[in-house]
Tab-separated table of C-alpha atoms in Angstrom:
chain	number	residue	atom	x	y	z
A	1	MET	CA	11.780	-20.038	14.670
A	2	ALA	CA	10.454	-18.774	18.438
A	3	GLY	CA	8.727	-21.619	19.308
A	4	GLU	CA	8.102	-25.142	17.975
A	5	THR	CA	5.657	-27.450	16.298
A	6	ARG	CA	4.551	-30.056	16.955
A	7	LEU	CA	2.788	-33.190	14.694
A	8	ASN	CA	0.699	-34.976	16.621
A	9	PRO	CA	-2.430	-38.088	15.201
A	10	VAL	CA	-5.491	-36.653	14.738
A	11	ARG	CA	-7.736	-36.172	18.289
A	12	VAL	CA	-10.766	-33.733	17.401
A	13	SER	CA	-12.207	-36.331	15.061
A	14	CYS	CA	-14.154	-33.867	12.170
A	15	TYR	CA	-16.864	-35.495	13.367
A	16	GLU	CA	-16.751	-33.313	16.273
A	17	CYS	CA	-15.449	-31.348	15.103
A	18	PRO	CA	-16.791	-27.652	16.477
A	19	LEU	CA	-16.254	-25.553	14.017
A	20	ARG	CA	-19.067	-27.179	12.655
A	21	ARG	CA	-21.112	-25.844	15.894
A	22	MET	CA	-20.461	-22.214	15.127
A	23	PRO	CA	-23.595	-20.447	13.109
A	24	HIS	CA	-21.750	-18.294	10.901
A	25	PHE	CA	-19.538	-22.290	8.749
A	26	ARG	CA	-21.854	-24.353	6.426
A	27	THR	CA	-22.472	-27.876	6.973
A	28	PHE	CA	-20.866	-30.893	4.955
A	29	THR	CA	-22.851	-32.871	3.597
A	30	GLU	CA	-21.984	-36.662	5.459
A	31	ASP	CA	-20.280	-37.582	2.480
A	32	GLU	CA	-18.323	-34.587	1.725
A	33	LEU	CA	-17.498	-34.431	6.155
A	34	GLU	CA	-16.004	-37.984	5.223
A	35	PHE	CA	-13.960	-36.807	2.574
A	36	VAL	CA	-13.198	-34.606	5.295
A	37	ALA	CA	-12.163	-36.737	7.874
A	38	GLN	CA	-10.508	-39.220	4.905
A	39	PHE	CA	-7.996	-36.539	3.538
A	40	LYS	CA	-7.257	-34.621	7.623
A	41	ARG	CA	-3.960	-36.688	8.585
A	42	GLY	CA	-3.344	-35.598	12.167
A	43	GLU	CA	-2.960	-32.280	14.169
A	44	LEU	CA	-0.060	-29.571	14.022
A	45	MET	CA	0.232	-27.509	17.468
A	46	ALA	CA	2.154	-24.611	17.207
A	47	ASP	CA	3.581	-22.489	19.956
A	48	PRO	CA	3.191	-19.174	20.083
A	49	GLY	CA	5.946	-17.473	17.881
A	50	THR	CA	6.511	-20.274	16.177
A	51	THR	CA	6.726	-20.190	11.736
A	52	VAL	CA	4.039	-22.875	10.920
A	53	LEU	CA	4.759	-22.288	6.389
A	54	VAL	CA	7.779	-20.365	5.082
A	55	GLU	CA	8.200	-18.516	1.938
A	56	GLY	CA	9.809	-20.242	-0.418
A	57	ALA	CA	9.307	-24.103	0.812
A	58	ARG	CA	7.127	-26.547	-0.359
A	59	SER	CA	4.796	-27.667	1.734
A	60	ALA	CA	3.009	-31.178	1.994
A	61	HIS	CA	0.662	-30.572	4.149
A	62	LEU	CA	-2.243	-27.721	3.972
A	63	TYR	CA	-4.009	-27.023	7.296
A	64	THR	CA	-7.091	-25.003	8.795
A	65	VAL	CA	-6.887	-23.458	11.931
A	66	LEU	CA	-8.553	-24.844	14.318
A	67	SER	CA	-7.646	-23.295	17.332
A	68	GLY	CA	-5.203	-19.545	17.922
A	69	TRP	CA	-4.887	-16.711	15.573
A	70	GLY	CA	-1.965	-16.594	13.313
A	71	PHE	CA	-0.876	-14.187	10.490
A	72	ARG	CA	0.337	-14.236	7.377
A	73	TYR	CA	3.418	-12.417	6.579
A	74	LYS	CA	6.756	-11.264	4.053
A	75	ILE	CA	9.926	-10.187	4.855
A	76	LEU	CA	12.104	-7.422	2.963
A	77	GLU	CA	16.386	-8.877	2.714
A	78	ASP	CA	17.336	-6.115	4.763
A	79	GLY	CA	14.295	-7.921	7.989
A	80	ARG	CA	12.021	-4.922	7.029
A	81	ARG	CA	8.582	-7.150	7.337
A	82	GLN	CA	5.529	-6.787	5.730
A	83	ILE	CA	1.882	-8.057	7.440
A	84	LEU	CA	-0.216	-9.423	4.286
A	85	ASN	CA	-3.513	-10.211	7.160
A	86	TYR	CA	-3.668	-12.189	10.079
A	87	VAL	CA	-5.370	-15.623	10.232
A	88	VAL	CA	-8.389	-17.169	12.705
A	89	PRO	CA	-10.380	-20.681	13.231
A	90	GLY	CA	-11.483	-21.646	10.010
A	91	ASP	CA	-9.543	-20.155	7.656
A	92	MET	CA	-7.602	-22.639	5.487
A	93	ILE	CA	-3.809	-22.425	4.732
A	94	GLY	CA	-1.480	-23.334	2.277
A	95	LEU	CA	-2.908	-23.096	-0.366
A	96	GLN	CA	-0.505	-20.721	-1.865
A	97	GLY	CA	2.231	-23.362	-2.076
A	98	ALA	CA	-0.011	-26.613	-3.378
A	99	VAL	CA	-0.843	-24.247	-6.655
A	100	MET	CA	2.767	-22.345	-6.973
A	101	ALA	CA	4.641	-25.082	-6.137
A	102	GLU	CA	5.996	-22.957	-3.219
A	103	MET	CA	4.548	-21.008	-0.398
A	104	GLN	CA	5.237	-17.190	-1.894
A	105	HIS	CA	4.673	-16.238	1.408
A	106	SER	CA	5.421	-16.864	5.557
A	107	VAL	CA	2.476	-18.579	8.539
A	108	GLU	CA	3.365	-17.211	12.433
A	109	ALA	CA	1.415	-17.879	15.158
A	110	MET	CA	0.334	-15.323	17.549
A	111	THR	CA	-0.726	-17.483	20.384
A	112	PRO	CA	-0.651	-20.494	20.843
A	113	MET	CA	-1.808	-23.339	17.391
A	114	LYS	CA	-3.787	-26.216	16.410
A	115	LEU	CA	-3.886	-26.480	13.035
A	116	CYS	CA	-5.653	-30.076	11.174
A	117	VAL	CA	-3.860	-30.749	8.575
A	118	PHE	CA	-4.242	-32.517	5.128
A	119	GLU	CA	-2.099	-33.630	2.608
A	120	ARG	CA	-1.528	-31.339	-0.448
A	121	SER	CA	-1.191	-34.076	-2.608
A	122	ARG	CA	-4.816	-35.446	-2.087
A	123	LEU	CA	-6.639	-32.132	-3.158
A	124	PHE	CA	-7.582	-33.134	-6.550
A	125	SER	CA	-8.883	-34.969	-5.848
A	126	LEU	CA	-10.906	-33.082	-3.859
A	127	PHE	CA	-12.383	-31.380	-6.295
A	128	GLU	CA	-12.425	-34.326	-8.364
A	129	ARG	CA	-15.076	-35.944	-6.363
A	130	HIS	CA	-15.987	-32.844	-4.535
A	131	PRO	CA	-16.698	-30.153	-6.817
A	132	GLY	CA	-19.125	-28.235	-3.573
A	133	LEU	CA	-15.594	-28.802	-2.086
A	134	GLY	CA	-14.024	-26.999	-4.511
A	135	PHE	CA	-16.202	-24.169	-4.552
A	136	ASP	CA	-15.652	-24.077	-1.540
A	137	LEU	CA	-12.204	-23.228	-1.850
A	138	THR	CA	-12.355	-21.150	-4.294
A	139	TRP	CA	-15.165	-19.130	-1.819
A	140	LEU	CA	-12.575	-19.003	-0.053
A	141	ALA	CA	-9.057	-17.599	-2.060
A	142	SER	CA	-12.006	-14.727	-3.363
A	143	ARG	CA	-12.726	-14.177	-0.034
A	144	GLU	CA	-9.044	-13.611	0.748
A	145	GLU	CA	-8.241	-10.939	-2.056
A	146	THR	CA	-11.565	-8.956	-1.057
A	147	ILE	CA	-9.963	-8.592	2.491
A	148	LEU	CA	-6.404	-7.668	0.378
A	149	ASP	CA	-7.884	-4.658	-1.618
A	150	GLU	CA	-9.328	-3.490	1.819
A	151	HIS	CA	-6.341	-3.613	3.627
A	152	LEU	CA	-4.078	-1.981	0.943
A	153	LEU	CA	-6.826	0.590	0.476
A	154	SER	CA	-6.283	1.006	4.075
A	155	ILE	CA	-2.614	1.794	3.868
A	156	GLY	CA	-2.791	3.556	0.991
A	157	ARG	CA	-5.931	6.423	1.717
A	158	ARG	CA	-6.597	5.884	4.980
A	159	SER	CA	-5.318	7.515	7.589
A	160	ALA	CA	-2.882	6.872	10.874
A	161	ILE	CA	-6.097	6.626	13.468
A	162	GLU	CA	-8.623	5.211	10.057
A	163	ARG	CA	-6.222	2.411	9.576
A	164	ALA	CA	-5.564	0.786	13.365
A	165	SER	CA	-9.098	1.984	13.417
A	166	TYR	CA	-10.109	-0.164	10.643
A	167	LEU	CA	-7.874	-3.091	11.414
A	168	LEU	CA	-9.137	-3.016	14.867
A	169	ALA	CA	-12.089	-3.476	13.283
A	170	PHE	CA	-11.691	-5.749	11.451
A	171	LEU	CA	-9.895	-8.156	13.635
A	172	PHE	CA	-12.289	-7.771	15.980
A	173	GLU	CA	-15.262	-8.459	13.403
A	174	ARG	CA	-13.602	-12.247	11.917
A	175	GLY	CA	-12.895	-12.439	16.037
A	176	ARG	CA	-16.157	-13.004	16.723
A	177	ILE	CA	-17.134	-14.609	14.099
A	178	ALA	CA	-14.812	-17.902	15.021
A	179	GLY	CA	-15.988	-17.967	17.552
A	180	LEU	CA	-12.191	-16.395	19.477
A	181	LEU	CA	-14.011	-12.992	20.227
A	182	ASP	CA	-18.245	-11.967	22.124
A	183	ASP	CA	-19.442	-9.526	24.153
A	184	VAL	CA	-17.162	-10.766	26.815
A	185	ARG	CA	-14.478	-11.376	25.600
A	186	ARG	CA	-12.749	-8.662	23.807
A	187	HIS	CA	-8.654	-8.670	23.790
A	188	ILE	CA	-7.019	-9.330	20.509
A	189	PRO	CA	-3.400	-10.718	21.269
A	190	ILE	CA	-1.645	-8.111	18.781
A	191	THR	CA	1.723	-5.728	19.587
A	192	GLN	CA	2.278	-2.531	18.503
A	193	THR	CA	4.781	-4.417	16.095
A	194	HIS	CA	1.658	-6.219	14.419
A	195	PHE	CA	0.356	-3.507	14.382
A	196	ALA	CA	3.777	-0.631	13.067
A	197	ASP	CA	4.012	-4.186	9.728
A	198	THR	CA	0.591	-4.012	9.301
A	199	LEU	CA	-0.642	-0.348	8.415
A	200	GLY	CA	3.765	1.404	7.296
A	201	LEU	CA	3.728	3.475	10.202
A	202	SER	CA	6.363	3.563	12.682
A	203	ILE	CA	6.288	2.453	15.898
A	204	VAL	CA	6.228	5.598	17.172
A	205	HIS	CA	3.657	6.592	14.842
A	206	THR	CA	2.162	2.904	16.094
A	207	ASN	CA	1.812	3.722	19.702
A	208	LYS	CA	0.099	8.032	19.048
A	209	THR	CA	-2.659	6.679	16.645
A	210	LEU	CA	-3.073	4.123	19.188
A	211	LYS	CA	-3.422	6.840	22.274
A	212	LYS	CA	-5.303	8.627	20.229
A	213	LEU	CA	-8.578	5.612	20.208
A	214	SER	CA	-7.845	4.608	23.842
A	215	ASP	CA	-7.967	8.085	24.679
A	216	ARG	CA	-11.271	8.617	22.751
A	217	GLY	CA	-12.361	5.681	24.845
A	218	TYR	CA	-12.229	2.116	21.983
A	219	ILE	CA	-9.455	0.449	23.164
A	220	LEU	CA	-7.789	-0.294	25.952
A	221	TRP	CA	-4.025	-1.733	25.342
A	222	ARG	CA	-2.959	-4.593	27.596
A	223	ASP	CA	0.439	-5.993	27.994
A	224	ARG	CA	0.826	-7.885	24.194
A	225	GLY	CA	-2.192	-6.774	23.278
A	226	CYS	CA	-5.040	-5.144	23.037
A	227	GLU	CA	-8.580	-5.184	24.551
A	228	VAL	CA	-11.669	-3.041	22.539
A	229	LEU	CA	-14.216	-1.319	24.267
A	230	ASP	CA	-16.415	-0.217	20.673
A	231	PRO	CA	-16.098	-2.233	18.400
A	232	GLU	CA	-19.250	0.516	16.495
A	233	GLY	CA	-16.756	3.248	17.318
A	234	LEU	CA	-13.744	1.844	15.553
A	235	GLN	CA	-16.437	1.446	13.219
A	236	ALA	CA	-16.938	4.440	12.614
A	237	THR	CA	-13.839	6.443	12.295
A	238	ALA	CA	-12.285	3.939	10.417
A	239	ARG	CA	-15.979	4.895	8.034
A	240	TRP	CA	-15.658	0.464	7.541
A	241	THR	CA	-18.604	-1.874	7.659
A	242	PRO	CA	-18.557	-5.509	8.115
A	243	GLY	CA	-19.700	-7.033	4.987
A	244	ASP	CA	-22.403	-9.264	4.173
A	245	PRO	CA	-22.310	-11.808	8.176
A	246	ARG	CA	-23.473	-14.831	5.687
A	247	MET	CA	-22.388	-18.719	6.582
A	248	ARG	CA	-19.125	-19.148	4.959
A	249	PRO	CA	-17.102	-22.661	4.164
A	250	PHE	CA	-13.830	-23.879	5.848
A	251	ILE	CA	-11.600	-27.847	5.138
């Protein structure tokens, strides 16, 4: 691992969770909030480059991202990596391991991350006592499937410049909803290696494609990241528009 993780006691109370103040996240009932507060067992701090979850491992915990950026990926025996999706505040990771006994992918921190830690063994009491929260988990899994459908369409049918435009527009929208980006903060901490491993392009092809977007005035490439200048232009180039901005659940 390039970084490290540190398990801390609860420092951010569920009752004072900053995600609850954001307009895009649904509110809990009093009973649900009390259950989630008891469900939470601590907070994990992860440095950039840290592998938070490892493919094939049996994790005793589930996590909700409280702050920071990360990504999910699979890796072949020869070291080739495919980035599957990116995670932002409000996303739950590790649920797959709770259902299938072991993780089918890995998760790495792109920036310093703070994660809420939940005991995997108590997950089924959530379904038994709080069907509304159980539906929320189903919603999150369905949402992940929808996102992966769009990613597969991008890799399979979009041109290189459409793929890059889609990925940046998608990440900008996800970051905006999660409170990481806004009209002033437009920096996405993604490297050209991340781009290549997500889009299935070589580094050389990735570099040429991003230069085209920069020449159009859509982005400004910075050290270890990308500044989004024109998200609408990226959406138009990718022929993609964000979905319904309705409130989404989180645990």
